[in-house]
Short mmCIF file of C-alpha atoms and ligand atoms in Angstrom, two decimals:
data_model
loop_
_atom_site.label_atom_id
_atom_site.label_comp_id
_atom_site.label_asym_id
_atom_site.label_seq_id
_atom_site.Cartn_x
_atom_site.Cartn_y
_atom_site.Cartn_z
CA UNK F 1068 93.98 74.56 129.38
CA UNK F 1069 94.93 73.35 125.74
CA UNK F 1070 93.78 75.20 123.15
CA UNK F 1071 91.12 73.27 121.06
CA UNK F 1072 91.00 73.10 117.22
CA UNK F 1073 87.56 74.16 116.67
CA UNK F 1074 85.30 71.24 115.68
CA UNK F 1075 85.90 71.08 111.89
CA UNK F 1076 83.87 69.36 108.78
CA UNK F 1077 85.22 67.15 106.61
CA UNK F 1078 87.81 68.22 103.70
CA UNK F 1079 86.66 68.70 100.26
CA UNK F 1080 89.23 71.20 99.49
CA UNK F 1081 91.03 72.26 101.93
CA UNK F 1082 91.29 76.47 101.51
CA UNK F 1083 95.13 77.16 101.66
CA UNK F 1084 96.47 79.31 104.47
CA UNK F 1085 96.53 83.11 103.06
CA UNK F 1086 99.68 83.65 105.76
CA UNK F 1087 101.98 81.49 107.66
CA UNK F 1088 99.62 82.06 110.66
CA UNK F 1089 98.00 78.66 111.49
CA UNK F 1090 93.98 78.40 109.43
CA UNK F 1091 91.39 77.45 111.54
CA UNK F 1092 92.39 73.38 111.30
CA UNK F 1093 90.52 71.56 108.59
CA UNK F 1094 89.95 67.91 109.46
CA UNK F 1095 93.03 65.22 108.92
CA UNK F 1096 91.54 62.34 107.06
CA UNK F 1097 93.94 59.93 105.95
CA UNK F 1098 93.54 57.48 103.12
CA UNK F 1099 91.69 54.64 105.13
CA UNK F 1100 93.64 52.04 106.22
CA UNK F 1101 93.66 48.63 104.60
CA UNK F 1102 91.30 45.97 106.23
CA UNK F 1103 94.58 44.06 106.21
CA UNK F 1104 98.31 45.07 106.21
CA UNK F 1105 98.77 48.64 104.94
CA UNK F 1106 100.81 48.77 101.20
CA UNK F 1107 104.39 50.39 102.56
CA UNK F 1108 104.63 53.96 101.61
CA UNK F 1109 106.03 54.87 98.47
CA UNK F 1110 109.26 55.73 97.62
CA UNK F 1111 109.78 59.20 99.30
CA UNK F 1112 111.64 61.57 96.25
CA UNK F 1113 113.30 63.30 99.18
CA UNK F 1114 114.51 61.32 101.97
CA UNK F 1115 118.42 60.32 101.85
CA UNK F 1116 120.18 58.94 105.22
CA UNK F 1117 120.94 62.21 107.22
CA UNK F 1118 124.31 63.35 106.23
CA UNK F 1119 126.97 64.06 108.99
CA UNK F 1120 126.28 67.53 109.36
CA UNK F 1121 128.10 70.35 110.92
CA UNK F 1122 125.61 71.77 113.60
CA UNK F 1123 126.84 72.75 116.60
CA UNK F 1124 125.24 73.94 120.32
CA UNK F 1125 125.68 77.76 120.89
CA UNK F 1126 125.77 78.50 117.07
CA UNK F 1127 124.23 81.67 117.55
CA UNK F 1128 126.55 82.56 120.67
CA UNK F 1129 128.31 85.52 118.94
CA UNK F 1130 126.08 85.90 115.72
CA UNK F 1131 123.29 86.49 117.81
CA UNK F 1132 123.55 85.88 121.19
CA UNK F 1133 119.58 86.75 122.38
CA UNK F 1134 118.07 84.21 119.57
CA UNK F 1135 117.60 81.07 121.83
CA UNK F 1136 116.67 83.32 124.55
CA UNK F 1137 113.91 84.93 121.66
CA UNK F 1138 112.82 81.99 120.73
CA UNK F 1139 111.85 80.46 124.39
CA UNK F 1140 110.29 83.92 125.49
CA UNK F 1141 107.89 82.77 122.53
CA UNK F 1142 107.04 79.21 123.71
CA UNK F 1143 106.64 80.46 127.27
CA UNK F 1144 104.12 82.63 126.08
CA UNK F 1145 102.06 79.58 124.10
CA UNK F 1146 99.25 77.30 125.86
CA UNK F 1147 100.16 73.80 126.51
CA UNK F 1148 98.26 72.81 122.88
CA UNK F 1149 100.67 74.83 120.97
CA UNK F 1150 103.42 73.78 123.00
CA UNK F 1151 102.24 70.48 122.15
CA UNK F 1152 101.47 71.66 118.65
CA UNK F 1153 105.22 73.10 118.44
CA UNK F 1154 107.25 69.89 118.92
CA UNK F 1155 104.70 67.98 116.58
CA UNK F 1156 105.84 70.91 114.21
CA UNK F 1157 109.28 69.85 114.44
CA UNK F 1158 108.82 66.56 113.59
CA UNK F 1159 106.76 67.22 110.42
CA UNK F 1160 109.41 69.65 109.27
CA UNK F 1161 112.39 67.12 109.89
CA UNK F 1162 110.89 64.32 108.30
CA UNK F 1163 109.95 66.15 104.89
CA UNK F 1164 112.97 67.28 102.94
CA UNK F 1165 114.93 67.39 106.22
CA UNK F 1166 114.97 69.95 108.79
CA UNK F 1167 114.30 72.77 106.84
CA UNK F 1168 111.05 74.72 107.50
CA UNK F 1169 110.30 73.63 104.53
CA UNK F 1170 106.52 72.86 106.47
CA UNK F 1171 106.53 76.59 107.04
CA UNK F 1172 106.21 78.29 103.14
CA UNK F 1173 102.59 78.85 102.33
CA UNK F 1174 101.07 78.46 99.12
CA UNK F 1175 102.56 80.44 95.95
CA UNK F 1176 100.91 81.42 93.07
CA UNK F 1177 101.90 79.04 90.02
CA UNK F 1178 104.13 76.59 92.45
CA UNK F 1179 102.98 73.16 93.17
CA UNK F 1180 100.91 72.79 96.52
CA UNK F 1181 103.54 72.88 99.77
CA UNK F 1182 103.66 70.83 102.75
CA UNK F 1183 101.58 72.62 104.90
CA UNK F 1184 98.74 71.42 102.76
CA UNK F 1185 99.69 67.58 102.88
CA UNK F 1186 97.18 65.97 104.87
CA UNK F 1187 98.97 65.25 108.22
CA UNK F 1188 100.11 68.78 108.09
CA UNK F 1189 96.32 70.33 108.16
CA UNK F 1190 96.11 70.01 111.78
CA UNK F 1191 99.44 71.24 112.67
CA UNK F 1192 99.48 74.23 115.01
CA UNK F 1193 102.17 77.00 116.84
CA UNK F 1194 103.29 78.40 113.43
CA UNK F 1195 102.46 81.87 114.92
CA UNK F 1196 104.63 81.29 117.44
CA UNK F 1197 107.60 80.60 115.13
CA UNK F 1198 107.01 83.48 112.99
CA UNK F 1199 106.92 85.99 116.24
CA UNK F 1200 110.09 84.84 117.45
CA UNK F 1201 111.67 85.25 113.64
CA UNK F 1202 110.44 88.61 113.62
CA UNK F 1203 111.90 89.58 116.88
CA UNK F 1204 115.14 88.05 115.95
CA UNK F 1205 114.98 89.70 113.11
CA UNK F 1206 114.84 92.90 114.34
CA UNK F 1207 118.11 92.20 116.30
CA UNK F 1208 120.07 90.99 113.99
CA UNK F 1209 118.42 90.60 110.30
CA UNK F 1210 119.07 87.44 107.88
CA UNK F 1211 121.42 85.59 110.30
CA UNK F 1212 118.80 83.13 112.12
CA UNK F 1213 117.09 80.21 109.88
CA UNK F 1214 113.41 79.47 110.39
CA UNK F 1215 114.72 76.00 110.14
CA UNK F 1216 116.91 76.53 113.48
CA UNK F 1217 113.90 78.45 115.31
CA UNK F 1218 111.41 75.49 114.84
CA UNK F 1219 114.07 73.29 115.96
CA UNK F 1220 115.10 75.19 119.55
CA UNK F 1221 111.03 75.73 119.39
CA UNK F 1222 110.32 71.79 119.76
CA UNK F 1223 112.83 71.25 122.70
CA UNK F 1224 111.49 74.47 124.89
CA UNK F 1225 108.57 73.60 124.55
CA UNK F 1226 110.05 69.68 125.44
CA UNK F 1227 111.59 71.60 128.64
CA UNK F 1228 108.55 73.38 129.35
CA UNK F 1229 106.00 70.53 129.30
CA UNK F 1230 108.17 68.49 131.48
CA UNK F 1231 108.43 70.36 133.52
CA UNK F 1232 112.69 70.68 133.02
CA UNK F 1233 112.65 67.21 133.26
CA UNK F 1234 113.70 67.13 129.27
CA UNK F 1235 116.55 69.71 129.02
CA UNK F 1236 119.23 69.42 126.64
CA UNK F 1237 120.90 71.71 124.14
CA UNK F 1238 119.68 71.62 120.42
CA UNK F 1239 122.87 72.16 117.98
CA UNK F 1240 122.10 74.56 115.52
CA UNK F 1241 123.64 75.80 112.05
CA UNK F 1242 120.72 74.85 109.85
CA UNK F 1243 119.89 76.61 106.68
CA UNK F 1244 116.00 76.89 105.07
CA UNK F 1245 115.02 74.83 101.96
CA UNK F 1246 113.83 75.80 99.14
CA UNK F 1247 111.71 73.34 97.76
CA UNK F 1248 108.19 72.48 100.24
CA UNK F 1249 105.56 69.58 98.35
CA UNK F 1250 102.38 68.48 99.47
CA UNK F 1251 103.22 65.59 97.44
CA UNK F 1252 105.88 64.56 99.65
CA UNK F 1253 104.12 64.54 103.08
CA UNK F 1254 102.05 61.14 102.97
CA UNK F 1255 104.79 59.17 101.68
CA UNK F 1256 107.45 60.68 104.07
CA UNK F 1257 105.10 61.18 107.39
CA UNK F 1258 103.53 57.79 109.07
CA UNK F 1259 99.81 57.14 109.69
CA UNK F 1260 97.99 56.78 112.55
CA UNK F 1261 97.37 53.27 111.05
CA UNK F 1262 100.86 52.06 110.69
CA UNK F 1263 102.27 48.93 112.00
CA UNK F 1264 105.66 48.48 113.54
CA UNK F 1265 106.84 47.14 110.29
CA UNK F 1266 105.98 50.37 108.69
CA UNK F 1267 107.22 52.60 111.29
CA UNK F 1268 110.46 50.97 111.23
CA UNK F 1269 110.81 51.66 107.94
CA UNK F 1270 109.83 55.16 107.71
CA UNK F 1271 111.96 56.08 110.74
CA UNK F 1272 115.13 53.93 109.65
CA UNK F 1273 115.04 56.42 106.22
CA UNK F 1274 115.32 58.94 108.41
CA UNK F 1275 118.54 57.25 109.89
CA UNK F 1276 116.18 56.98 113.32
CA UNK F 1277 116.18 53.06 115.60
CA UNK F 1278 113.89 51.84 116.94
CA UNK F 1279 114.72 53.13 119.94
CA UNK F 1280 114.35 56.71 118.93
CA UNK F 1281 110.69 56.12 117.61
CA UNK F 1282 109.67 54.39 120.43
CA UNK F 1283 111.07 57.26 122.39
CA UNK F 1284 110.07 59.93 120.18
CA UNK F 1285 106.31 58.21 120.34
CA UNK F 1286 106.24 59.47 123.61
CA UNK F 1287 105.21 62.74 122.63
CA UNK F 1288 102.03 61.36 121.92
CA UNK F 1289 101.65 61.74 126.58
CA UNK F 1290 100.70 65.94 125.09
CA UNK F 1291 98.58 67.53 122.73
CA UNK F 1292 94.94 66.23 121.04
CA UNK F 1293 93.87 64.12 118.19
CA UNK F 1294 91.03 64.33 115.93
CA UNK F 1295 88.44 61.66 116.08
CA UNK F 1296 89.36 61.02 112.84
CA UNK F 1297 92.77 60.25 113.55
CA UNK F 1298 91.18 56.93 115.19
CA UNK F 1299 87.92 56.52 114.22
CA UNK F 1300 88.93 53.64 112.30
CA UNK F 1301 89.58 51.50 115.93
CA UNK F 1302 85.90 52.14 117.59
CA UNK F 1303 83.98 50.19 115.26
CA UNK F 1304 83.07 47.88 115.71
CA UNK F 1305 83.31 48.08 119.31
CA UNK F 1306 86.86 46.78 120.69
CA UNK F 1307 85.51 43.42 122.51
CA UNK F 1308 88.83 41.48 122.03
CA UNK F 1309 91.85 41.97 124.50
CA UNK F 1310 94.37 41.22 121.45
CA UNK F 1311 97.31 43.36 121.59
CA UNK F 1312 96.54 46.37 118.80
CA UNK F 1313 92.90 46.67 120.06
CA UNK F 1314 91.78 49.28 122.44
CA UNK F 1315 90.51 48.50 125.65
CA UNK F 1316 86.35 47.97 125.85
CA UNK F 1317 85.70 50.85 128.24
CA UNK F 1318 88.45 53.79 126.65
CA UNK F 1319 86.84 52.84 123.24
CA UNK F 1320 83.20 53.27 124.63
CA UNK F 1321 84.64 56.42 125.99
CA UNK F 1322 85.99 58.03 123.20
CA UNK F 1323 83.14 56.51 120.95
CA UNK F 1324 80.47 59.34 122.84
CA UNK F 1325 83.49 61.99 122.88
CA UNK F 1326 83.54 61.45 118.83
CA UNK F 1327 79.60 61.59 117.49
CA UNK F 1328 79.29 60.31 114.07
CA UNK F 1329 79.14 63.56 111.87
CA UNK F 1330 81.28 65.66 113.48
CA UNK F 1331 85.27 65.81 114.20
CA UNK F 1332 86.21 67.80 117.31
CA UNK F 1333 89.93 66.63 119.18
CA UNK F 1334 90.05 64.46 122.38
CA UNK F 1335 93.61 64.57 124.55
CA UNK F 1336 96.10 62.03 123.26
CA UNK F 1337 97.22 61.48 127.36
CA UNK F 1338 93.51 60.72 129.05
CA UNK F 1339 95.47 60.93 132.54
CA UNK F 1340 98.07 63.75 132.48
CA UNK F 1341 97.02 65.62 129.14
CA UNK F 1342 99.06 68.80 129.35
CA UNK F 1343 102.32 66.77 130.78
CA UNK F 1344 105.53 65.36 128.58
CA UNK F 1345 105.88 62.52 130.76
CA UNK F 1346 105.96 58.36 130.74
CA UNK F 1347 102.58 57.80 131.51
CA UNK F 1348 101.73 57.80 127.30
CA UNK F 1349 103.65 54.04 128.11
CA UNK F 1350 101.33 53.02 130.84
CA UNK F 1351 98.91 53.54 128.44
CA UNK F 1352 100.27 51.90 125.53
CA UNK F 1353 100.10 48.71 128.02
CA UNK F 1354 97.09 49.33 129.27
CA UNK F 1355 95.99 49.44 125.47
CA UNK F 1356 93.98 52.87 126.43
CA UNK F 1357 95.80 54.79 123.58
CA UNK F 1358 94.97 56.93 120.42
CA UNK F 1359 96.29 55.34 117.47
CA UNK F 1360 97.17 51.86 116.02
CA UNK F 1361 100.79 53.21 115.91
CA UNK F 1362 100.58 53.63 119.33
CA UNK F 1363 99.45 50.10 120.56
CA UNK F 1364 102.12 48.43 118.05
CA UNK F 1365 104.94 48.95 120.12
CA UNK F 1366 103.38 46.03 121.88
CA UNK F 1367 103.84 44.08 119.14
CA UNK F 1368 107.70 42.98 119.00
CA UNK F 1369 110.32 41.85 121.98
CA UNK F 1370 112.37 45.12 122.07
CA UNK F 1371 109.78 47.57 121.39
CA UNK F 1372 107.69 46.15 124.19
CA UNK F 1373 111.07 46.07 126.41
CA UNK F 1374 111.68 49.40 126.32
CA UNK F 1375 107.65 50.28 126.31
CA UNK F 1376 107.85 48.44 130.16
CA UNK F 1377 111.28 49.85 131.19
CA UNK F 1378 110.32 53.38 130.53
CA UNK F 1379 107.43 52.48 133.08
CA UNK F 1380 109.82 51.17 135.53
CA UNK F 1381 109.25 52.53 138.99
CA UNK F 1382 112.34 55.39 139.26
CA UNK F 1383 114.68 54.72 136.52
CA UNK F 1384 111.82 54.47 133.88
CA UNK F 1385 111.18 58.02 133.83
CA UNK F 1386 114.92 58.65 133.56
CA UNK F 1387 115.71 56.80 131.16
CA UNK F 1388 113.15 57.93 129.04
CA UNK F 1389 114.00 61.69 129.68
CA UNK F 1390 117.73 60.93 127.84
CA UNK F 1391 116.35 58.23 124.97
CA UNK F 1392 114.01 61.29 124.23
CA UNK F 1393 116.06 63.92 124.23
CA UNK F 1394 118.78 62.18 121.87
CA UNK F 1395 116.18 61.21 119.76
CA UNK F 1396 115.50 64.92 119.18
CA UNK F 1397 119.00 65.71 118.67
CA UNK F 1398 119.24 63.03 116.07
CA UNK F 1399 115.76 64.00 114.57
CA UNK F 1400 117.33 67.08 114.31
CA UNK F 1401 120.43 66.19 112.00
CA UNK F 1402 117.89 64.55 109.57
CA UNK F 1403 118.94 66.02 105.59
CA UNK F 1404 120.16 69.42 107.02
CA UNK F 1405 120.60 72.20 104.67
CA UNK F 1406 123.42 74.29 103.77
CA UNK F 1407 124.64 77.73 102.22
CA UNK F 1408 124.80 75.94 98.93
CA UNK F 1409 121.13 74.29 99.04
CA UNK F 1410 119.69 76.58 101.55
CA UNK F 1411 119.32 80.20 102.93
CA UNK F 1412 118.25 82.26 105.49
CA UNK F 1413 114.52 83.50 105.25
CA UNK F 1414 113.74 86.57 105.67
CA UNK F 1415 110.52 85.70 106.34
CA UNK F 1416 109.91 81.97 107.36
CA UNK F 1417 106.16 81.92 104.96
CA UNK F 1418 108.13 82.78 101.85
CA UNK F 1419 111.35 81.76 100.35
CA UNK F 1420 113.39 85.00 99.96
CA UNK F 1421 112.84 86.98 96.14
CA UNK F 1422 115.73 86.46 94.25
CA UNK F 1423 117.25 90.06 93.71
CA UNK F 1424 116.54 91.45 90.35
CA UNK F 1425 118.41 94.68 90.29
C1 LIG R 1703 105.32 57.21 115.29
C2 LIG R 1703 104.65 57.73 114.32
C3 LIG R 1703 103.64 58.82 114.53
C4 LIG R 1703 102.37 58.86 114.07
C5 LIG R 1703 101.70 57.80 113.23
C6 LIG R 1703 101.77 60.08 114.54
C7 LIG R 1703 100.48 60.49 114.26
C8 LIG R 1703 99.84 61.55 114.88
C9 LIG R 1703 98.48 61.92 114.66
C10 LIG R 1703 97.52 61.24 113.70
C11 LIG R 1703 98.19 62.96 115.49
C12 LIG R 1703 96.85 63.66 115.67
C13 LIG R 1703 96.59 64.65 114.57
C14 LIG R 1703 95.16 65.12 114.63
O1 LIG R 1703 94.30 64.33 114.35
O2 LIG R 1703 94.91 66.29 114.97
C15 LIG R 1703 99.39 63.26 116.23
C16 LIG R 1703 99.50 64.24 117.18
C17 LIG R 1703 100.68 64.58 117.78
N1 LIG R 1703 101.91 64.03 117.55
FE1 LIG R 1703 102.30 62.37 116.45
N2 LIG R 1703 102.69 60.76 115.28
C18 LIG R 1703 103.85 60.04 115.29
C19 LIG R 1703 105.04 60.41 115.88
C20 LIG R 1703 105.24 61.60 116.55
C21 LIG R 1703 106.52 62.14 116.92
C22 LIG R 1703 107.87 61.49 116.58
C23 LIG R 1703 106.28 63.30 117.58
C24 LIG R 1703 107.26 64.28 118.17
C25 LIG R 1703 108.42 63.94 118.68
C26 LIG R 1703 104.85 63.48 117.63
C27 LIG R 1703 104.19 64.48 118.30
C28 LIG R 1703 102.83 64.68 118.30
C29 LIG R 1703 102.16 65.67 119.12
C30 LIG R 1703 102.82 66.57 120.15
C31 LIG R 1703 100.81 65.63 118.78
C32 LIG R 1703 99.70 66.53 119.34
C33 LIG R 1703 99.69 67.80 118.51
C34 LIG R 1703 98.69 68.87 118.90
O3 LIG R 1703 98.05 68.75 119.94
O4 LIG R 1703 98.57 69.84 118.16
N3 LIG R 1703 104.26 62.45 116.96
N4 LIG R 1703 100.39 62.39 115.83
#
């Protein structure tokens, strides 16, 4: 069974997390959507086209041969939710600042807020997962394995896992921990459940991601659970059109007495297989019986839409998805990677390391 975020009130002030271990998960409430077309994001400070960078599959193959091995001992161990949780995780880290675990340092005393307190980052889960396989690896060989690199082979296991080995590739690895982590930098660089496809385009082609990686990567959305606030927005007024973005009558209906006014508690993103990384999330998107407006615009232009039917294709669909997903990871992956000369290796992935003082 997935684990469920207990039901949550609404943010005033969100209390920052004392320890990298996940808080109890305070409710995401976007800025509300505009009646009409959503403003585009600001400019992000951070995001740059990914450089060519020079990771590489079996990094750790003679600095430390057990880490990937470490690392997927830990996922096994998780419940489908923070498996789920885990390759959501990923994707927040990558798109702000690069991959970087920059999502992973918790508040500091006298620095400026960090990710992990940006709004779409207050419902992110499996961060206890990632710091038990650094400290593991750590014990085996210290200061040689980046948080950065963890969260990344973290996100595809727990890919492998949920499909059941249907996703399986190898994650190259080499990449260093930032420095810098900003709340500020999470709304502009992270898209809304409200986005439209011109939106989403945009944020994923400044990550130097097509439009066939979103729509792949979108398919992540077949695992794991949303807040009712995530969505609210699309249940009222009751969906009563068939246009393309609305939900269909009797999945809003549903989710309307799932989600009581006053309270927040999650509902699975995948009503049909909920706990499976498979193509059925696209059957839904056509069916319209999905989460988010982000979701149901892939509808909305000819090639999204293409590739949102072939991935349902009877036998091939399924394949072809597997390999547009798991390149879109690999490429996600590459996204503003670090370096020895802007990065390091944590010691401990909540903290950046103390500069030594003699
Ligand atoms: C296309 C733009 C995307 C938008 C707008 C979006 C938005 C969201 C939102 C609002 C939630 C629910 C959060 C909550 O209310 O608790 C969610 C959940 C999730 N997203 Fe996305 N997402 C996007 C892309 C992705 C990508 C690229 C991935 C990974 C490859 C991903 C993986 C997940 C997973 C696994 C969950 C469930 C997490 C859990 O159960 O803890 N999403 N997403």
């Amino acid at each position: 069974m997935p684990a469920t975020p207990p039901p949550v009130s609404p943010p005033t002030s969100p209390t920052p997390p004392p320890t990298l271990s996940p808080s109890p998960s305070p409710t995401p409430v976007y800025p509300s959507p505009t009646p009409t077309t959503p403003a585009p994001p600001p400019a992000s400070t951070s995001t740059q086209p990914p450089p060519a960078t020079g990771l590489k599959v079996g990094y750790y193959n003679d600095k430390c041969p057990d880490a990937e091995k470490i690392v997927l001992d830990a996922v096994r161990n998780a419940t489908a939710g923070v498996k789920a949780g885990l390759i959501r995780l990923f994707f927040h880290d990558c798109f702000v600042q690069g991959c970087d675990a920059s999502v992973l340092l918790n508040k500091v005393a006298g620095k400026p807020e960090p990710e992990m307190l940006g709004i779409p980052n207050l419902s992110l889960r499996g961060f206890e997962v990632i710091e038990a396989a650094k400290k593991k690896i750590e014990e085996k060989c210290p200061g040689v394995v980046s948080c950065a690199d963890i969260v990344a082979f973290a996100g595809r296991d727990a890919s492998k896992l949920l499909s059941g080995y249907k996703i399986n590739f190898s994650m190259p690895a080499g990449r260093y921990d930032g420095l810098v982590s900003l709340k500020d930098e999470t709304l502009p660089n992270l898209p809304p459940p409200f986005a439209n496809l011109t939106i989403l385009t945009q944020m994923f082609a400044k990550k130097g991601l097509s439009q066939t990686d979103m729509v792949a990567l979108s398919g992540a959305h077949s695992i794991g659970r949303s807040h009712c606030s995530s969505f609210r927005d699309r249940l009222q007024p009751p969906a009563k059109d068939n246009s393309t973005t609305s939900m269909d009558a009797t999945y809003a209906g549903k989710l309307t007495q799932d989600c009581p006014a006053g309270s927040d508690p999650t509902v699975p993103q995948d009503y049909k297989t909920p706990d499976v990384l498979d193509s059925q999330y696209y059957r839904n998107v056509m069916d319209r019986k999905v989460l988010f407006t982000s979701d149901a615009t892939l509808m909305t232009s000819p090639k999204t839409k293409e590739l949102v039917e072939k991935y349902t294709w009877w036998l091939i669909g399924d394949f072809l998805w597997y390999r547009h997903f798991e390149d879109a990871m690999v490429k996600m992956g590459n996204i503003e990677v670090k370096n020895s000369t802007n990065g390091q290796i944590r010691k401990k992935c909540g903290f950046v390391n103390e500069p030594y003082t003699g």
